[in-house]
CSV table of C-alpha atoms in Angstrom, one decimal:
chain,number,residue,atom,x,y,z
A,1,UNK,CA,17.8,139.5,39.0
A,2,UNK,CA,17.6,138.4,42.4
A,3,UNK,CA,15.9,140.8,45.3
A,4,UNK,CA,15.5,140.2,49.0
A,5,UNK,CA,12.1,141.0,50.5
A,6,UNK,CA,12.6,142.1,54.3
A,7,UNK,CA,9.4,141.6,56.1
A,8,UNK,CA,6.1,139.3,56.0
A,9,UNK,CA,3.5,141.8,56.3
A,10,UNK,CA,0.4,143.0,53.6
A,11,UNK,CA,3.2,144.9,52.0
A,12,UNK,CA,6.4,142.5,51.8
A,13,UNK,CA,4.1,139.6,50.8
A,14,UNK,CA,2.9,141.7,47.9
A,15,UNK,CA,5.7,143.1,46.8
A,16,UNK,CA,7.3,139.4,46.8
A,17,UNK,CA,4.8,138.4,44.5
A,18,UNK,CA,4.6,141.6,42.4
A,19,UNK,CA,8.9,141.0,41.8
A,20,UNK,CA,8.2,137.3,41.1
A,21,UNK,CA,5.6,138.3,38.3
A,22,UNK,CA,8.0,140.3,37.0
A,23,UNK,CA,10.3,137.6,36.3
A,24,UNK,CA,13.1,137.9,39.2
A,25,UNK,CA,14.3,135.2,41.9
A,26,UNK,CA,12.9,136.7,45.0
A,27,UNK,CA,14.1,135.7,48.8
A,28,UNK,CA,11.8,137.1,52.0
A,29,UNK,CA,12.8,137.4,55.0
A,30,UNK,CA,10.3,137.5,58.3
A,31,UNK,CA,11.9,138.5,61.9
A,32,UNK,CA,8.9,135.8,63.6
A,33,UNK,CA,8.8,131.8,63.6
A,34,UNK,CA,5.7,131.5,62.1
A,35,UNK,CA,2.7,134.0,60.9
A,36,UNK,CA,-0.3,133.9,63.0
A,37,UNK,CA,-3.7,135.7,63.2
A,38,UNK,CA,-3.2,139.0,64.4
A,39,UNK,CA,-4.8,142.3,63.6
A,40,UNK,CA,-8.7,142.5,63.3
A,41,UNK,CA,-10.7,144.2,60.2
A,42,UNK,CA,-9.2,145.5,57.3
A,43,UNK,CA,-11.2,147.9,54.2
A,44,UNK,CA,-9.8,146.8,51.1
A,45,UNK,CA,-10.8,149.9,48.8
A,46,UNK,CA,-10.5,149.3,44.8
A,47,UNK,CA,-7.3,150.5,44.5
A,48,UNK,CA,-6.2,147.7,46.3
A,49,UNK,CA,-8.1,145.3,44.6
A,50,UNK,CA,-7.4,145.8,41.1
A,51,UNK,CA,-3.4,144.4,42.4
A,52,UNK,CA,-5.4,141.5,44.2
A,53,UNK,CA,-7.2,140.9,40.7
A,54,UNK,CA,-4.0,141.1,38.3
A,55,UNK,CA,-1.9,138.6,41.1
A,56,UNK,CA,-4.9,136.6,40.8
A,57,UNK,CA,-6.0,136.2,44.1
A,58,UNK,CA,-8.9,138.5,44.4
A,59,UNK,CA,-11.7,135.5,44.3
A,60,UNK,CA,-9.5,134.0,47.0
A,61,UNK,CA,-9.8,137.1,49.1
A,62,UNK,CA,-13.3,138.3,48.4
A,63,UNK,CA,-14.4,134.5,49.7
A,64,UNK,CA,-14.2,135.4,52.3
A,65,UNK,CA,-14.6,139.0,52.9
A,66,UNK,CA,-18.2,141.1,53.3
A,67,UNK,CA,-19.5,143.4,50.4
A,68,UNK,CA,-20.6,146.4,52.0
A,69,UNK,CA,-23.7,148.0,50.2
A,70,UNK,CA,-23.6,151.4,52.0
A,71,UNK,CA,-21.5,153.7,54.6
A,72,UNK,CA,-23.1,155.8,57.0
A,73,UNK,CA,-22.1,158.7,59.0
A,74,UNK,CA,-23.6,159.4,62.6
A,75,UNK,CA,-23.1,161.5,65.3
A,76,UNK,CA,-22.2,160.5,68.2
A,77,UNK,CA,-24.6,161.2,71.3
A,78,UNK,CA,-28.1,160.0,69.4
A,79,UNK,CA,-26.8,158.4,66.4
A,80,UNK,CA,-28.7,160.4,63.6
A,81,UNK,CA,-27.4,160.1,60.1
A,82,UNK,CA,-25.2,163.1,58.8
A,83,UNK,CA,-24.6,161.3,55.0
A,84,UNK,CA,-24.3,157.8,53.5
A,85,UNK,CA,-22.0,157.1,50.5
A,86,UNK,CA,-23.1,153.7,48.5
A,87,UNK,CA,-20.9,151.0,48.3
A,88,UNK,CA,-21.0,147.5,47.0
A,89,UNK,CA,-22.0,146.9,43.0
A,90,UNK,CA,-22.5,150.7,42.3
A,91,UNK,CA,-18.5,150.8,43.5
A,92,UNK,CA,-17.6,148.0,41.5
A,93,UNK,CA,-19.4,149.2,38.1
A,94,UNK,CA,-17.5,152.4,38.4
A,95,UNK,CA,-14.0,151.8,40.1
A,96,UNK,CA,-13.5,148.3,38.2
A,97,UNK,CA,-13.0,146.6,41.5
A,98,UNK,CA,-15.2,145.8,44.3
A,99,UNK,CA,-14.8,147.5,48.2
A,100,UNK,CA,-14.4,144.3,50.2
A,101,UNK,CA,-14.4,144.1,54.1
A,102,UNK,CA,-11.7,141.4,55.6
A,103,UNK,CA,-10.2,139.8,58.3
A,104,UNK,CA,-6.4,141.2,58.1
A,105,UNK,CA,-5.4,137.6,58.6
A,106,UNK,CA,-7.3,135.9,55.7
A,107,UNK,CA,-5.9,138.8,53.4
A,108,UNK,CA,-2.4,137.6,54.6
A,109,UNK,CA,-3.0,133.9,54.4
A,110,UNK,CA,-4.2,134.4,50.4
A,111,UNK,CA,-0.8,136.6,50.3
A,112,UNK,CA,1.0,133.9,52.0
A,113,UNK,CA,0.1,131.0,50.1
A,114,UNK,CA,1.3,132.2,46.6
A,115,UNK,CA,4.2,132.5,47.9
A,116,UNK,CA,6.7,129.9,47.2
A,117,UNK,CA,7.4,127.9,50.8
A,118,UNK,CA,11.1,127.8,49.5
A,119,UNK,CA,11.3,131.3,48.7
A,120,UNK,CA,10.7,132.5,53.0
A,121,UNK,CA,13.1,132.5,55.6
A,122,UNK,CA,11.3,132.7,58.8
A,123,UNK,CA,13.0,133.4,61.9
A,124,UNK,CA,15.6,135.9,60.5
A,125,UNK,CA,16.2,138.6,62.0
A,126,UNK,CA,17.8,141.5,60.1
A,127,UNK,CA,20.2,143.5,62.0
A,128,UNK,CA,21.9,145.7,58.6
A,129,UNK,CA,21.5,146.5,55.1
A,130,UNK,CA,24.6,148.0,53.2
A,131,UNK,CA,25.6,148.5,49.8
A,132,UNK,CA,28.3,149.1,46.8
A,133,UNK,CA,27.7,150.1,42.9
A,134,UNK,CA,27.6,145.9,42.0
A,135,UNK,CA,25.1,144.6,45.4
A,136,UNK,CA,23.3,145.1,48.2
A,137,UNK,CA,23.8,142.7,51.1
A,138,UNK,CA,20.7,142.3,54.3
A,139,UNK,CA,23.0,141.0,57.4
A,140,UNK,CA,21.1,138.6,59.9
A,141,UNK,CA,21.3,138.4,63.3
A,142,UNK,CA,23.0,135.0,62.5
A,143,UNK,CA,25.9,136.4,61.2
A,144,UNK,CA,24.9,135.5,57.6
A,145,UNK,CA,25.3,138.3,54.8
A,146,UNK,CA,22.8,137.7,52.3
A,147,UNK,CA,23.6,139.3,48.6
A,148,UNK,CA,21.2,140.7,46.0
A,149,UNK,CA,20.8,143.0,43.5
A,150,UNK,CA,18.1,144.6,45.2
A,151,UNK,CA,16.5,145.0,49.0
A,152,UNK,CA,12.9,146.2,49.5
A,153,UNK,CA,12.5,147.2,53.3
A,154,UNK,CA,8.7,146.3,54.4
A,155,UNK,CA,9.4,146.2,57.8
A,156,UNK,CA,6.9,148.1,59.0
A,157,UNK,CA,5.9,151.1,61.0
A,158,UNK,CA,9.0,150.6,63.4
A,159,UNK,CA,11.1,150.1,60.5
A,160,UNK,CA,15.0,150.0,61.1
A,161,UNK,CA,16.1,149.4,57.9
A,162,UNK,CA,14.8,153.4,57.7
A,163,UNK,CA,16.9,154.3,60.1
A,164,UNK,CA,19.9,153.1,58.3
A,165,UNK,CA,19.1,154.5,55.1
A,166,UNK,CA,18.0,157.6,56.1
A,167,UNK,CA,19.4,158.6,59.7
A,168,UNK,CA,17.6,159.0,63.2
A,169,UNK,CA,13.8,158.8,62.8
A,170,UNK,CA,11.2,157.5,65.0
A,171,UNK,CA,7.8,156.7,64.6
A,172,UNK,CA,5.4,159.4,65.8
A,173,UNK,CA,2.4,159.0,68.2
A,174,UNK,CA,-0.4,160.6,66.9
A,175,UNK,CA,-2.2,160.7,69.8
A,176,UNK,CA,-4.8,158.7,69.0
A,177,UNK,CA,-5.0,155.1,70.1
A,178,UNK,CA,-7.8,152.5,69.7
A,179,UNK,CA,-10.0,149.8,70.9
A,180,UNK,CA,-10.9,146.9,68.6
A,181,UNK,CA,-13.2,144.0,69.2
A,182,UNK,CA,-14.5,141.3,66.9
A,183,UNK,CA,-18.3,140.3,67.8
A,184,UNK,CA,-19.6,137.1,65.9
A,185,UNK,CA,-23.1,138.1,64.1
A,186,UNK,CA,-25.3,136.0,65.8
A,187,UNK,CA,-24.6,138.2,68.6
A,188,UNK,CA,-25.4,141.3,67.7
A,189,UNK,CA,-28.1,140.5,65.5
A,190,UNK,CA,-31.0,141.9,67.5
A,191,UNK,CA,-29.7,145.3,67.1
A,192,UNK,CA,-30.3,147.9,64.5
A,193,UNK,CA,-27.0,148.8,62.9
A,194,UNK,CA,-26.3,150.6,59.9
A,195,UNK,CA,-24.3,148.6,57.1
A,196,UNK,CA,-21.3,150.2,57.9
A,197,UNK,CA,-21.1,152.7,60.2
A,198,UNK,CA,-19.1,155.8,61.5
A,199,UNK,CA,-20.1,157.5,64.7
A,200,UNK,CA,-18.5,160.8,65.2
A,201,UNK,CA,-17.9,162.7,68.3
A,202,UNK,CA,-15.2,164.8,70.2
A,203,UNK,CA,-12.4,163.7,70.1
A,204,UNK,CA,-13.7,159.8,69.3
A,205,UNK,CA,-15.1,158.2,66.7
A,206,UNK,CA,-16.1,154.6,66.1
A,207,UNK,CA,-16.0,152.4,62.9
A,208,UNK,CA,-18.0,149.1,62.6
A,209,UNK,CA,-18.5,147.1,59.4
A,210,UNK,CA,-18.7,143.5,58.8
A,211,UNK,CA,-15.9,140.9,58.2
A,212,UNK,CA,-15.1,137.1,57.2
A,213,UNK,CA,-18.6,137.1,54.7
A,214,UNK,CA,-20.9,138.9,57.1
A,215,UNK,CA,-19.4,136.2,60.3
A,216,UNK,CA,-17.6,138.6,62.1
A,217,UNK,CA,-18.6,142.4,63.3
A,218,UNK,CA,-14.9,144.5,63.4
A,219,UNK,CA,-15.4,147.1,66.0
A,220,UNK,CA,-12.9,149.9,66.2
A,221,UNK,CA,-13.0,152.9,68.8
A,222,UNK,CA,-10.6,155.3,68.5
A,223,UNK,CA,-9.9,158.3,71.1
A,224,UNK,CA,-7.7,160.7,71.9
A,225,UNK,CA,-4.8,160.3,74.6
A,226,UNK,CA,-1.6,160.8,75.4
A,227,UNK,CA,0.4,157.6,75.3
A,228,UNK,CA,-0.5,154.6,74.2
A,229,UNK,CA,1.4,151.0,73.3
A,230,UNK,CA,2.2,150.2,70.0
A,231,UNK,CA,0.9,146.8,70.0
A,232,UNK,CA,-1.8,144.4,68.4
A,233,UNK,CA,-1.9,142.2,71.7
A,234,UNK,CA,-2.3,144.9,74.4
A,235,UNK,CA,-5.8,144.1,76.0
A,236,UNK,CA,-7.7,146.7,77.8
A,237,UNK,CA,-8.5,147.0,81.5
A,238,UNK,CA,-12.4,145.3,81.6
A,239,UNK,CA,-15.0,148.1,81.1
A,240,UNK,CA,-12.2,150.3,80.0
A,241,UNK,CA,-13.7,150.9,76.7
A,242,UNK,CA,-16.9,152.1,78.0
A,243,UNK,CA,-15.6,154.4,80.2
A,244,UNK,CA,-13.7,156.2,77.5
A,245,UNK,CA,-17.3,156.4,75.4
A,246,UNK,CA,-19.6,157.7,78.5
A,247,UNK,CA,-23.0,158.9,77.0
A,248,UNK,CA,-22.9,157.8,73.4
A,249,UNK,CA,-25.6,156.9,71.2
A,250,UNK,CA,-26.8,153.6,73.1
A,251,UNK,CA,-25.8,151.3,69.9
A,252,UNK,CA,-22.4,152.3,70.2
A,253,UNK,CA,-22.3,151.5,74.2
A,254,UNK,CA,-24.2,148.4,73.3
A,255,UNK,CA,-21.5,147.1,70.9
A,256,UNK,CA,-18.8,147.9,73.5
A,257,UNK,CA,-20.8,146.3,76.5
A,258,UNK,CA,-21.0,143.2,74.5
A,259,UNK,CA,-17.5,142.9,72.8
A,260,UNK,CA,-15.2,140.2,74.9
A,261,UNK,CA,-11.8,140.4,74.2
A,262,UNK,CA,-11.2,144.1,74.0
A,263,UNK,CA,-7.8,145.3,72.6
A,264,UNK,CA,-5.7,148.4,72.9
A,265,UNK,CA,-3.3,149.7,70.0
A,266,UNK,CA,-1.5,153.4,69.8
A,267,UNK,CA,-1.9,154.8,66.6
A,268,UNK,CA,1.5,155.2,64.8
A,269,UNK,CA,2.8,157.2,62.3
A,270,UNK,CA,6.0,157.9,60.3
A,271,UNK,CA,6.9,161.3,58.5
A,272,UNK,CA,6.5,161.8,54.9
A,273,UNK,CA,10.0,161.4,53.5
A,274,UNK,CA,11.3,163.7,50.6
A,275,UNK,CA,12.9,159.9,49.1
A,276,UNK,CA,12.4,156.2,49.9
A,277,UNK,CA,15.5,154.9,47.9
A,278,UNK,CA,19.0,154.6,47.8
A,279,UNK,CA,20.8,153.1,45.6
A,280,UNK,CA,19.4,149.2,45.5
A,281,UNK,CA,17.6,149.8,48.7
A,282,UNK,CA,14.1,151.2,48.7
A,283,UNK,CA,11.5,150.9,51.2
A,284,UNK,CA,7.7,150.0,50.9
A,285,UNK,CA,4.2,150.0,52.7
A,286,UNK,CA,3.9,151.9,56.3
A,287,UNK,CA,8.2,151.8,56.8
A,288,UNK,CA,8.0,154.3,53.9
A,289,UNK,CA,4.9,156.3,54.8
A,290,UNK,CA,2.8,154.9,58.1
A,291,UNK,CA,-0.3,156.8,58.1
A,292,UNK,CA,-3.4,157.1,60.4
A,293,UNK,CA,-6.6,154.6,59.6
A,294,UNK,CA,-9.0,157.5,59.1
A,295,UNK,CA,-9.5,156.6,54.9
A,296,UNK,CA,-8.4,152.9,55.6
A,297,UNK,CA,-6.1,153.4,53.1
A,298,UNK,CA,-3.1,152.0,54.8
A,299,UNK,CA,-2.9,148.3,53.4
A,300,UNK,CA,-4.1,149.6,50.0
A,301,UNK,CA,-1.1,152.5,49.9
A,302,UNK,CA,1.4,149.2,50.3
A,303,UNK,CA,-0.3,147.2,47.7
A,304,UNK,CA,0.0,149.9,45.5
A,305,UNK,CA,3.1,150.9,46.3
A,306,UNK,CA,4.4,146.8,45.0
A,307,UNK,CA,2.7,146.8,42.5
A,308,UNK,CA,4.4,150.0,41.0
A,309,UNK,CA,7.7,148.2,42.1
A,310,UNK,CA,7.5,145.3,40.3
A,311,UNK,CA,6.1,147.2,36.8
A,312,UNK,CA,9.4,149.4,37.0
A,313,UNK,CA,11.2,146.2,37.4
A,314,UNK,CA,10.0,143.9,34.7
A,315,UNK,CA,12.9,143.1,32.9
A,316,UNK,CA,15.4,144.8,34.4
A,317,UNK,CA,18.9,143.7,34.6
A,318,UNK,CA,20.9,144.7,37.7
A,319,UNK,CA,22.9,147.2,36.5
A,320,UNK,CA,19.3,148.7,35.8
A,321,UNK,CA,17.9,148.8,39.7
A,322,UNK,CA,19.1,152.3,41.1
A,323,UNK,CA,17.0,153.6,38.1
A,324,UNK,CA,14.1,151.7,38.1
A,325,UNK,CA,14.1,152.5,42.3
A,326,UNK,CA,14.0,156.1,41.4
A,327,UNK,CA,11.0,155.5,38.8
A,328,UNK,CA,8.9,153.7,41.6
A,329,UNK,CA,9.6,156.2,43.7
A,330,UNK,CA,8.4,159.1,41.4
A,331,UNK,CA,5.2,157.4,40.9
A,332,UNK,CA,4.4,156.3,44.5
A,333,UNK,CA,5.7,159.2,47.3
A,334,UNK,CA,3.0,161.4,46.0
A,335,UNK,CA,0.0,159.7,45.8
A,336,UNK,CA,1.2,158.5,49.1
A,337,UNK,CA,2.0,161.4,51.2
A,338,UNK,CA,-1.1,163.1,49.9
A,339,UNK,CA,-3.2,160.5,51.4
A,340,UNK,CA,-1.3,160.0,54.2
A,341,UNK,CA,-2.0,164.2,55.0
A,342,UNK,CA,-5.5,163.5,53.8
A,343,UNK,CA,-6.2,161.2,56.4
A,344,UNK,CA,-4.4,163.2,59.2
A,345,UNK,CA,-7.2,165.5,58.2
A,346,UNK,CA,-9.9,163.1,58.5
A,347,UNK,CA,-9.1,162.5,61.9
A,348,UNK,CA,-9.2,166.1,63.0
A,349,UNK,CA,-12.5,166.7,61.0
A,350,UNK,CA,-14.1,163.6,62.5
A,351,UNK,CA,-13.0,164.7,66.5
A,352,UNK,CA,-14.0,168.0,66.4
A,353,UNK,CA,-15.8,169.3,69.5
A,354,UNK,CA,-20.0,170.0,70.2
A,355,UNK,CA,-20.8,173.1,68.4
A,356,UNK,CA,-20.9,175.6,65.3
A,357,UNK,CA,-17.2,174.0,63.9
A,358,UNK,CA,-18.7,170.1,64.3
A,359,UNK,CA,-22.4,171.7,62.7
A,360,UNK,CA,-20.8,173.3,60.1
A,361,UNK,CA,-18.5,169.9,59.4
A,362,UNK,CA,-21.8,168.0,59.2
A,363,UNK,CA,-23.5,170.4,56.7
A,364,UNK,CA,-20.8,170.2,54.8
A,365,UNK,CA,-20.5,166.2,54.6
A,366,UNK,CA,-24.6,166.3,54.0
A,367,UNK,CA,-24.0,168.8,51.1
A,368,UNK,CA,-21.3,166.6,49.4
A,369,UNK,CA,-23.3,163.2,49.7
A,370,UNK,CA,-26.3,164.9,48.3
A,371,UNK,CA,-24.5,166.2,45.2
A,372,UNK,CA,-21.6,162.9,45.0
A,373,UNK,CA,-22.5,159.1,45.3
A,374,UNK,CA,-19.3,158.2,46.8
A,375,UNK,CA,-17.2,159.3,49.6
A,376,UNK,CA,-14.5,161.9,48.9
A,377,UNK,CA,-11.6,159.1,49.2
A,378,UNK,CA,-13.1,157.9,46.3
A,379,UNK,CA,-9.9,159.9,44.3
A,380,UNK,CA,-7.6,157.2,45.6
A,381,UNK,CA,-10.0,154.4,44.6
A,382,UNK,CA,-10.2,155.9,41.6
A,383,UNK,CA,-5.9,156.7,41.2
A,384,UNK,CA,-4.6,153.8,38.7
A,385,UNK,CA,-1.0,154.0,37.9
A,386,UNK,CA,-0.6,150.3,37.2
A,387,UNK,CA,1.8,150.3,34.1
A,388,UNK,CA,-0.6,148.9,31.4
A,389,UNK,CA,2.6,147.3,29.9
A,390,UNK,CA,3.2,145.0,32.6
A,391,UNK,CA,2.9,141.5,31.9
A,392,UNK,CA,-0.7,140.0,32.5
């Protein structure tokens, strides 16, 4: 069977790999002339990592990536601890896979380089995707129709191909946008930082954690606003960051002060979408079901999401796609849009103003940790629908 792969990203890359496994002849297609290091940290959760593992390129990735040992929750004006969930080995030992902290860009060279150089178009730009009962054909911006049994749209959060499977739909601003820094260690090693950390405040909050084996410290500061660019290569006006987190806890300012290159990204999302499929069409990853960073589940939701396709795919003939398409999708929009809503949530819980609502919040996150090791996300961690009869 041959299936065309549109888009480069966490998600196309994986589901490339995840169709090849399965035995079919797999063409992708990326819009840009070349992939380059974009995007900052990335929390690769267990979920994600038992697909890493069974592609075999989970030693790749956790070279270089950071084990966390612990996560810890702080408010935001002093910095004193509300919980802290454990990470590394106890993680591991229970969810079969470890939490790793990444650069997004070494997770997408690992995903890169398994797949076959002769099996990427680069520089194609798809403009349409159409249909009949026998093919599916992905038109380029060349003129060239290209024909396949099956398409699998990963083209992200601004995803067209959505549009034209599904009707007008743009990507919502959620009102949120974000700052992110990287900060080599050496230059923040005089201060005392938790592990991890989460800093929670009115509407802010800021996430730090370590990346590229302990070299790199990922800053992200998100706030609420009412526009923001879409973009990972929007820097900030200097200072801009610290203006936006005025009287925090003095580690937080401290982190900001010190960060160079500061960028600016809107947080996007897209609508949870009663289907994903049509016929031989289907999409994948955030064009399917874009979702807010607040459980850094994002990545992991379009690992999952291939691997799923490719089990419902292993040796299926063509005439078999439109089913197997309606399998993947039974087993994926759920889990999805329920931690796509779950995160949502996180975000309002973790912005909530001074007073009884943001005491009670706290109380509440103390009471869990002290009665549950790991953090409540730990459902999805835990959520393995890998088919079990999928080739190893």
């Amino acid at each position: 069977m041959r299936a065309i792969v549109v888009g480069a990203g966490i998600g196309g890359l994986t589901a490339a790999l995840s169709l090849r496994r399965a035995g079919h002849e797999v063409t992708l297609v990326e819009r840009t002339s070349r992939f380059a290091e974009v995007g900052a940290g990335i929390q690769l959760a267990p979920n994600a990592n038992r697909v890493l593992r069974r592609l075999d390129l989970l030693d790749a990735v956790a070279a270089r990536a950071a084990r966390p040992n612990h996560v810890s929750f702080r408010t935001w004006s002093d910095g004193a601890e509300i919980c802290r969930y454990l990470l590394g080995r106890a993680v591991e030992d229970t969810f079969g896979a470890p939490y790793l902290q990444v650069h997004r860009a070494d997770l997408h060279t690992a995903l890169a380089a398994a797949v076959p150089p002769g099996s990427v178009r680069m520089n194609t730009d798809v403009v349409g995707i159409d249909q009949d009962d026998e093919c599916a054909c992905v038109t380029t911006a060349g003129g060239e129709r290209l024909r396949a049994d099956l398409v699998v749209a990963a083209d992200g959060v601004r995803s067209a191909a959505r549009q034209w499977l599904f009707g007008a739909d743009e990507a919502v601003f959620s009102r949120t946008a974000a700052y992110r820094a990287l900060l080599p260690a050496a230059e923040v090693a005089d201060m005392d930082l938790p592990d991890t950390g989460i800093w929670l405040g009115p509407d802010r909050h800021v996430v730090h954690y370590w990346a590229r084996g302990g070299e790199l410290l990922n800053i992200v500061a998100v706030f609420k606003t009412r526009a923001a660019e879409e973009s990972w290569t929007a820097q900030a006006e200097p200072g801009e960051q610290l203006r936006e987190f005025g009287g925090w806890d003095p580690r937080v300012r401290d982190l900001l002060e010190r960060a160079g290159q500061v960028f600016r990204y809107g947080i996007h999302t897209r609508s949870p979408l009663p289907r994903w499929n049509t016929g031989r069409v289907t999409l994948l990853g955030d064009s399917a079901h874009a979702m807010v960073p607040f459980q850094a589940q994002g990545a992991a939701q379009a690992i999952m999401d291939a691997a799923v396709l490719g089990d419902v795919l292993v040796g299926a003939t063509p005439a078999e796609v439109p089913d197997a398409l309606d399998r993947y999708v039974r087993r994926r929009l759920a889990a999805a849009t329920s931690t796509q809503n779950a995160s949502a949530r996180a975000g309002e819980d973790f912005h909530l103003p001074d007073g009884p609502e943001a005491l009670a919040r706290n109380a509440r996150m103390a009471a869990h940790a002290a009665g549950n090791v790991f953090m409540p996300q730990a459902t999805a961690w835990a959520a393995d629908v890998l088919d079990d009869q999928a080739p190893s």
